[in-house]
Coordinates of C-alpha atoms in Angstrom, one line a residue:
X1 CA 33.1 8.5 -2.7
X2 CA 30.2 7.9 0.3
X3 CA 28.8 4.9 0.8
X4 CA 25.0 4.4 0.1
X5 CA 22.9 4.0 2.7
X6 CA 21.9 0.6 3.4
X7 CA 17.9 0.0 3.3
X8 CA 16.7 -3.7 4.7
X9 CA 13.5 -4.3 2.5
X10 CA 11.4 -6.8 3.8
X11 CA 8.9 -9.1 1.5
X12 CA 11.4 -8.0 -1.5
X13 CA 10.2 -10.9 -3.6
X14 CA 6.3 -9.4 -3.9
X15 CA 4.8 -6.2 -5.2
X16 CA 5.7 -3.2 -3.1
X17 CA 9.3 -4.9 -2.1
X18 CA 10.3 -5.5 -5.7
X19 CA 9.0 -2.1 -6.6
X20 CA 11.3 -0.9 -4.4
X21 CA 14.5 -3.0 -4.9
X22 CA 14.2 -2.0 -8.4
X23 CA 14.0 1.9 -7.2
X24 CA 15.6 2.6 -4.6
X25 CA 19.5 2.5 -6.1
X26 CA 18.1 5.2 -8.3
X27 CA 17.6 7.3 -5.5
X28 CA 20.7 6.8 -3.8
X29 CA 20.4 3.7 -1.8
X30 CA 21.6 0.1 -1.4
X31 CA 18.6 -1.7 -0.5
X32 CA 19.2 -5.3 0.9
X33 CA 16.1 -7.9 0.4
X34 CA 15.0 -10.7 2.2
X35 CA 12.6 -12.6 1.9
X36 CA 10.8 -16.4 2.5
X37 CA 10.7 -16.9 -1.0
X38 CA 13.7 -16.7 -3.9
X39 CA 13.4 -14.1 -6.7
X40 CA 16.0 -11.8 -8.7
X41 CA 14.8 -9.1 -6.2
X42 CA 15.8 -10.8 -2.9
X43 CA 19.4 -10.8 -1.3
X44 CA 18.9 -13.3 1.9
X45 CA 16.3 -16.0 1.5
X46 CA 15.0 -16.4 5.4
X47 CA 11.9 -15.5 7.4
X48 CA 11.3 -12.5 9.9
X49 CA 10.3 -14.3 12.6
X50 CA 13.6 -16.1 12.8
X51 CA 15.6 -14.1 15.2
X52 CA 19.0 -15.5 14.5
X53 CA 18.3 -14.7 10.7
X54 CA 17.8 -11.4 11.2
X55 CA 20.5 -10.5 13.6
X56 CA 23.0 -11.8 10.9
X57 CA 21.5 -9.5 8.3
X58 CA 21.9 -6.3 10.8
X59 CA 25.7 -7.9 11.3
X60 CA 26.6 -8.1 8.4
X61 CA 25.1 -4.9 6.6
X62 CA 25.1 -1.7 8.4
X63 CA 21.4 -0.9 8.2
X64 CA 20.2 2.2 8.0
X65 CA 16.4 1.8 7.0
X66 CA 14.4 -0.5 7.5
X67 CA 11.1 -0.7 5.1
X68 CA 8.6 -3.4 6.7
X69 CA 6.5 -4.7 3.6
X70 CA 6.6 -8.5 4.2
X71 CA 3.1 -9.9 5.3
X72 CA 0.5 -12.4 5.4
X73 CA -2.6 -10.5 3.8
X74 CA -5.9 -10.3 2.6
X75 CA -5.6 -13.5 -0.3
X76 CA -3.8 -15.3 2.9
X77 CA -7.2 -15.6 4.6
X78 CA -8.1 -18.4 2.6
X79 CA -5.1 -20.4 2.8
X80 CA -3.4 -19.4 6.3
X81 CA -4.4 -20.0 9.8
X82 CA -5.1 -17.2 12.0
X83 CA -2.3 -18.5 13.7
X84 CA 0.2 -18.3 11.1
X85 CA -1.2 -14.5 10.7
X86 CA -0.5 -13.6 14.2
X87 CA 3.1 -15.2 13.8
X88 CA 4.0 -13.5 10.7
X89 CA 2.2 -9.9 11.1
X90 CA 2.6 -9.4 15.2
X91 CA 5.4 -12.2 16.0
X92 CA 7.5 -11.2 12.9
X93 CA 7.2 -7.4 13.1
X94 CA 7.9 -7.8 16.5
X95 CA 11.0 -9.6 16.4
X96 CA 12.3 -7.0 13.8
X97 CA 11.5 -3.9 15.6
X98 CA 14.0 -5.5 18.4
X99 CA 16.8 -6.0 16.3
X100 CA 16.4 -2.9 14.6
X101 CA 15.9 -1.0 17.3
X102 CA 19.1 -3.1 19.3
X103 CA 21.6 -2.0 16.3
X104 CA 24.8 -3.8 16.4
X105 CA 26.6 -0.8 15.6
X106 CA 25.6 2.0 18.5
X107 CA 27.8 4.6 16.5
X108 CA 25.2 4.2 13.5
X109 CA 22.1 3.2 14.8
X110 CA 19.2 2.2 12.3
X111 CA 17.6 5.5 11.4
X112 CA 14.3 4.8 10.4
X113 CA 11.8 1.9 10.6
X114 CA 8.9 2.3 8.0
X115 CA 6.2 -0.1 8.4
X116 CA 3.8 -1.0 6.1
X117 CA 0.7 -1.5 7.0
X118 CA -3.1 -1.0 5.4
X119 CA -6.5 1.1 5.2
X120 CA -8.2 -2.6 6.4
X121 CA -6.6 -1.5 9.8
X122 CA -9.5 1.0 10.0
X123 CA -11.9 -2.1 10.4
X124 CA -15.7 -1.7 9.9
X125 CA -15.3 2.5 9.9
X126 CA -14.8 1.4 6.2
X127 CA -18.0 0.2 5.5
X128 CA -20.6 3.1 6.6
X129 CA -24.7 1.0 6.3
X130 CA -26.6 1.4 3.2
X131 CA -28.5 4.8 3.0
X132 CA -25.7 6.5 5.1
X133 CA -23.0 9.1 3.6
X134 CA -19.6 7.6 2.6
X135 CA -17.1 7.9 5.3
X136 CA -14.6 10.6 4.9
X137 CA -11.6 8.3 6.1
X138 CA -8.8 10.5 7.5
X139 CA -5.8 9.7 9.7
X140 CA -7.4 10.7 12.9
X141 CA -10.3 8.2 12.1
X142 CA -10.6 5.5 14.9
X143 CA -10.0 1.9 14.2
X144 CA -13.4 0.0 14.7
X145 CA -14.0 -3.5 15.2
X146 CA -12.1 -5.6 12.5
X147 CA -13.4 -7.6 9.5
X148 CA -11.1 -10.2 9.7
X149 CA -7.4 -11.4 10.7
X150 CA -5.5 -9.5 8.3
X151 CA -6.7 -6.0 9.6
X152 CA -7.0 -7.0 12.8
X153 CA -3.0 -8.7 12.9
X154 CA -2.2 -5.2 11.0
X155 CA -3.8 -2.8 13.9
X156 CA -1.6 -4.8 16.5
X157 CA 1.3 -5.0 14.7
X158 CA 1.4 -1.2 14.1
X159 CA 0.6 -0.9 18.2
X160 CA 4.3 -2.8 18.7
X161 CA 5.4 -0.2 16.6
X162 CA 4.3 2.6 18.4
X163 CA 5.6 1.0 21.3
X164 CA 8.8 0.6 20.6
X165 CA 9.1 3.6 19.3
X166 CA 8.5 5.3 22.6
X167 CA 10.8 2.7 24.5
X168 CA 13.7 2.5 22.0
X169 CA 13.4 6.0 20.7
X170 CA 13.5 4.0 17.2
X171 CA 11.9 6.9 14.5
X172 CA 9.3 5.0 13.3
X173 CA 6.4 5.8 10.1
X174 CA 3.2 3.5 9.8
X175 CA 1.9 3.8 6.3
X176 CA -1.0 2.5 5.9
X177 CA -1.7 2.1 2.3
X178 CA -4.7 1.6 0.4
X179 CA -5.0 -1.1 -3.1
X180 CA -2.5 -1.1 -4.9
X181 CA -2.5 -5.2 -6.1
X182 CA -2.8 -5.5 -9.7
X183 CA -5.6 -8.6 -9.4
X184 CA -9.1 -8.2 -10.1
X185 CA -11.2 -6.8 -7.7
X186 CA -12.3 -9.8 -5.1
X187 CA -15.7 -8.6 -4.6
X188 CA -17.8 -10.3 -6.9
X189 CA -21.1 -7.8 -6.8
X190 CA -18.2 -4.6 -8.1
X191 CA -16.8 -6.8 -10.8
X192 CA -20.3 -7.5 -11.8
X193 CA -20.8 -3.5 -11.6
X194 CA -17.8 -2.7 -13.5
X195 CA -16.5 -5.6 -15.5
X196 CA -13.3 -3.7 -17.3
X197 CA -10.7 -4.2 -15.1
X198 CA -8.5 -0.9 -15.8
X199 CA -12.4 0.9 -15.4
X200 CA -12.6 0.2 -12.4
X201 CA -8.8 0.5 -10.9
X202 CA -9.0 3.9 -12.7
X203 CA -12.4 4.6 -11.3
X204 CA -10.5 3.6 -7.7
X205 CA -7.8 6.1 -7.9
X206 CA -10.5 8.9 -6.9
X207 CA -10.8 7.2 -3.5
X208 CA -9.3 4.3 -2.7
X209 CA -6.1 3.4 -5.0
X210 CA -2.5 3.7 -5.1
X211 CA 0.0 3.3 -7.4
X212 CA 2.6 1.3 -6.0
X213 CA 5.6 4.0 -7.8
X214 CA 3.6 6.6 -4.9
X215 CA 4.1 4.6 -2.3
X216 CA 7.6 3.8 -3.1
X217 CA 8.4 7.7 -3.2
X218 CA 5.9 7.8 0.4
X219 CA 8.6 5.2 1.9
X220 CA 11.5 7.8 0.7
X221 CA 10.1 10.7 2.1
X222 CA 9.5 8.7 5.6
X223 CA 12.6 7.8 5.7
X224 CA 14.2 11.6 4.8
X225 CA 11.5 12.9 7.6
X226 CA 13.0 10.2 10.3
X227 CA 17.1 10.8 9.0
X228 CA 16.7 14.3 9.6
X229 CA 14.8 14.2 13.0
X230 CA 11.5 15.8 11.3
X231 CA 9.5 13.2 12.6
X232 CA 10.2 10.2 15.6
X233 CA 6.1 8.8 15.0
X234 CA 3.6 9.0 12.9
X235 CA 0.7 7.1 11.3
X236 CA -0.3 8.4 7.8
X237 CA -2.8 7.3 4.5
X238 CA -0.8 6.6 1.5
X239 CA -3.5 6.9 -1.1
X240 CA -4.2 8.8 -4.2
X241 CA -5.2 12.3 -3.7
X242 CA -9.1 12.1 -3.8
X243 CA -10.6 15.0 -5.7
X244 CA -14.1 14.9 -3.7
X245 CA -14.8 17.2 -0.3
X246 CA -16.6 16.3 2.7
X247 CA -19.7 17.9 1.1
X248 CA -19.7 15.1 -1.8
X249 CA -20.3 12.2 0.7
X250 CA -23.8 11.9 0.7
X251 CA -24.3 12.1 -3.1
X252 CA -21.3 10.0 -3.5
X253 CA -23.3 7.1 -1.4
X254 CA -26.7 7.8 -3.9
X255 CA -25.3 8.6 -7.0
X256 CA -21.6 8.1 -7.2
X257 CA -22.3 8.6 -11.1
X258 CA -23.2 12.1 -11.3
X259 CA -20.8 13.2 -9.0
X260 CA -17.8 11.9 -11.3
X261 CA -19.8 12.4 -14.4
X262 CA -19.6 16.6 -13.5
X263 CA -16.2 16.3 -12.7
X264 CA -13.4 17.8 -14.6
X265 CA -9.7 17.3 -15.2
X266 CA -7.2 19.1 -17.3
X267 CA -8.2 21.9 -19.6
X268 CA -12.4 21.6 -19.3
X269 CA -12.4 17.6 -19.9
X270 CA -15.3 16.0 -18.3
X271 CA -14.9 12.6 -16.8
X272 CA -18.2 11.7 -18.1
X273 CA -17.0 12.0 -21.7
X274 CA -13.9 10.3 -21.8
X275 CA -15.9 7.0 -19.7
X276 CA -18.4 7.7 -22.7
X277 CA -16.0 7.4 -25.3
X278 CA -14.6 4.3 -23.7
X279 CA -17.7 3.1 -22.8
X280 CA -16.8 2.8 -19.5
X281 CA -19.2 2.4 -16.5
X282 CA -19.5 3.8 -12.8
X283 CA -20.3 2.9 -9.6
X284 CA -23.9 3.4 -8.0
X285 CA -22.3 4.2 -5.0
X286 CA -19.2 5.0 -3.2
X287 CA -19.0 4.0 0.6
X288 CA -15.4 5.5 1.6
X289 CA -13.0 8.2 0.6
X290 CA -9.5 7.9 2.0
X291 CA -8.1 11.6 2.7
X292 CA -4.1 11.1 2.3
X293 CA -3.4 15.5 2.6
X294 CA -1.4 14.5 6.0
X295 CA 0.9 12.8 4.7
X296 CA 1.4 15.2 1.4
X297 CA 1.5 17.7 4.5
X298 CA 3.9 16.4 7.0
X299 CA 6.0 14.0 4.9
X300 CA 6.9 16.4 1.8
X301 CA 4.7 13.0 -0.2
X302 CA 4.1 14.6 -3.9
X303 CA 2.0 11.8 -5.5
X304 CA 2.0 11.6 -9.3
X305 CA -0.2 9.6 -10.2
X306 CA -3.5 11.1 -9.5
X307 CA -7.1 10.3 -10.7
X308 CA -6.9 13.5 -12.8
X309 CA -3.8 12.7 -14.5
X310 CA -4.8 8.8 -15.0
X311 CA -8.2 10.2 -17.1
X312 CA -6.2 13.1 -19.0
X313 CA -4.4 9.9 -20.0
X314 CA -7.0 7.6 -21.0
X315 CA -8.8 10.5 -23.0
X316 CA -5.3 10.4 -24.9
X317 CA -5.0 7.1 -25.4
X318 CA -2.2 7.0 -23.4
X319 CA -1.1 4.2 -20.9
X320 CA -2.3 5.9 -17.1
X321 CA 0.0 3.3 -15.1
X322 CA 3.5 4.2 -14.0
X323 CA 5.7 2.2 -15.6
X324 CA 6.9 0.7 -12.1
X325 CA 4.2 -0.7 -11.9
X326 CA 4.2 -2.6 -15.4
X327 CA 7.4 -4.0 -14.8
X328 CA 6.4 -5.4 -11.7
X329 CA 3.5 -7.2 -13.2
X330 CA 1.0 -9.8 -11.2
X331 CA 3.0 -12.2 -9.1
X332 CA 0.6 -14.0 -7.4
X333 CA -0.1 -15.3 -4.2
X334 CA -0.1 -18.8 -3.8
X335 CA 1.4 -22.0 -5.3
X336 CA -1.9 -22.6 -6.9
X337 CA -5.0 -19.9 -8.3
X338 CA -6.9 -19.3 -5.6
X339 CA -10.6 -17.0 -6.6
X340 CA -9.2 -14.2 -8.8
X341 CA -5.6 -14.3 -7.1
X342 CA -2.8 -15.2 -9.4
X343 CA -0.8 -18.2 -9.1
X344 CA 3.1 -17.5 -8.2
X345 CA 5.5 -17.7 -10.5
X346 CA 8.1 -20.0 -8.8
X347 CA 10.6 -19.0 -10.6
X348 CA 10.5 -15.5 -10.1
X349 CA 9.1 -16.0 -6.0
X350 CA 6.3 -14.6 -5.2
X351 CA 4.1 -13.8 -1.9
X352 CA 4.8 -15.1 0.8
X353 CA 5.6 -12.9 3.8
X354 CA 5.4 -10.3 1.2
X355 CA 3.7 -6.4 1.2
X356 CA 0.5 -5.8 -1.5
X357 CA -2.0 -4.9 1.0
X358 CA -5.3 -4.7 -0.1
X359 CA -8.5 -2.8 1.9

């Protein structure tokens, strides 16, 4: 009987890492975690700017993905340095791109290095001023000056990985993937806008939400694309399927309202009347839209969970998460609540260098 590929996850004790230590034997691989902190998801307890650490993993496993999800992030900003971002998001990936791309066994040489990155790596091209059409966010969309050190540490990180790419001929995917954390939103004026929690995560999906079971199966195609030569680089959005055109983004920065009000999903269900029966609210307005048909294009990606599907299922009454995601639940960021970010659950680990990236 073969083997199962080996997959090194990266950040395995936080969102996206345990979603995926959890999946990916299901799908035919043996994922190996590691991570900074200890959790029932996490193989090696160690950190990925530690060299020696990681050369032992790729000794003593022979690796054949690598998914890059462990990071400092967004919630870090008000606990971490800047310094301790540009050691953990450039230092850290940097020093894993070199051992992955330096295999210890030449005869099977790592076969894929999927890095995960964010939409906040698109900086200020995010946040169009007010009066001006939402921006239509695709992957050819230039990176503009960053909002802060968590997009800006993202941007160069996925730069080494370009770069090695070209000098190591390691096949390499960037994902960069839009909200998926299962916190409240941080932005005080939105929550004020739309208190209901699930309103507003479902009211996210049409733009600017994943769920984390689509980016797990986004990491499996990558990693089929780069096994079987399809792709050696690429850069691609990993984000619901939006259901709004180019031709919606000026109405969409007015009245984001009556655009989703009009909108329908299954057979003739307006999204105004299942909102009205839930008494749901909207937005006033929408300021980006993140187009993710590249990678539904070029990596075979066929997300499930949709904005359509998530409203055919509240109009049901049914639950419109995957169930992924329930069993992967909030775990935190820090040792302590911090704003609207959950405190970690020590005994289950928790985010350290660990992937939820939020945007």
């Amino acid at each position: 009987m073969s083997m199962k590929p080996a997959v090194l996850v990266t950040g395995s004790s936080g969102h996206l890492g345990k979603a995926l230590m959890l999946s990916l034997p299901e799908l035919g691989y043996n994922p190996i975690g590691i991570d900074i902190n200890s959790s029932n998801t996490t193989t090696h307890i160690g950190s990925i700017t530690d060299p020696s650490f990681l050369s032992n993993v790729f000794s003593s496993y022979n690796i054949a993905h690598v998914i890059h999800a462990a990071t400092l992030h967004k919630p870090h900003i008000c606990s971490h340095s800047k310094a301790e971002f540009v050691q953990t998001n450039i230092a850290g990936t940097l020093a894993l791109l070199e051992v992955a791309s330096s295999s210890p066994n030449p005869s099977s040489p790592v076969k894929s290095f999927i890095y995960i990155s964010t939409t906040s790596a698109f900086g200020t091209s995010l946040s169009p001023p007010e009066g001006s059409p939402a921006a239509w966010i695709n992957d050819d969309t230039p990176t503009t000056s960053h909002k802060n050190i968590y997009g800006l540490t993202k941007s160069t990180a996925e730069d080494l990985c370009q770069l090695i790419a070209k000098e190591k001929g390691l096949p390499t995917v960037v994902l960069r993937t839009s909200r998926f954390f299962p916190e409240e939103d941080d932005d005080e004026a939105r929550r004020a806008e739309v208190p209901d929690e699930e309103n507003l995560k479902v009211l996210e999906l049409a733009y600017r939400r994943v769920d984390v079971a689509d980016v797990v199966s986004a990491c499996v195609c990558a990693m089929e694309r780069c096994a079987e030569g399809t792709i050696r680089w690429g850069k691609f959005i990993v984000s619901a399927p939006t259901p709004f055109g180019r031709e919606d983004l000026d109405a969409l920065s007015k009245d984001a309202e009556g655009v989703l009000r009009g909108l329908r999903v299954g057979v003739g269900v307006k999204v105004g009347e299942v909102f009205d029966l839930k008494r749901w609210k909207f937005l006033r307005r929408i300021d980006r839209v993140y187009d993710s048909s590249r990678a539904i294009r070029e990596l075979g990606w066929r997300p499930e969970y949709t904005f359509e599907r998530a409203v055919e299922k509240v109009a049901k009454g049914e639950e419109w998460k995957s169930e992924l995601t329930r069993r992967i639940g909030r775990l935190g960021y820090h040792a302590v609540s911090v704003g609207v970010y959950t405190k970690r659950d020590d005994k289950e680990g928790g985010s350290g260098q660990h992937g939820a990236p939020l945007a």
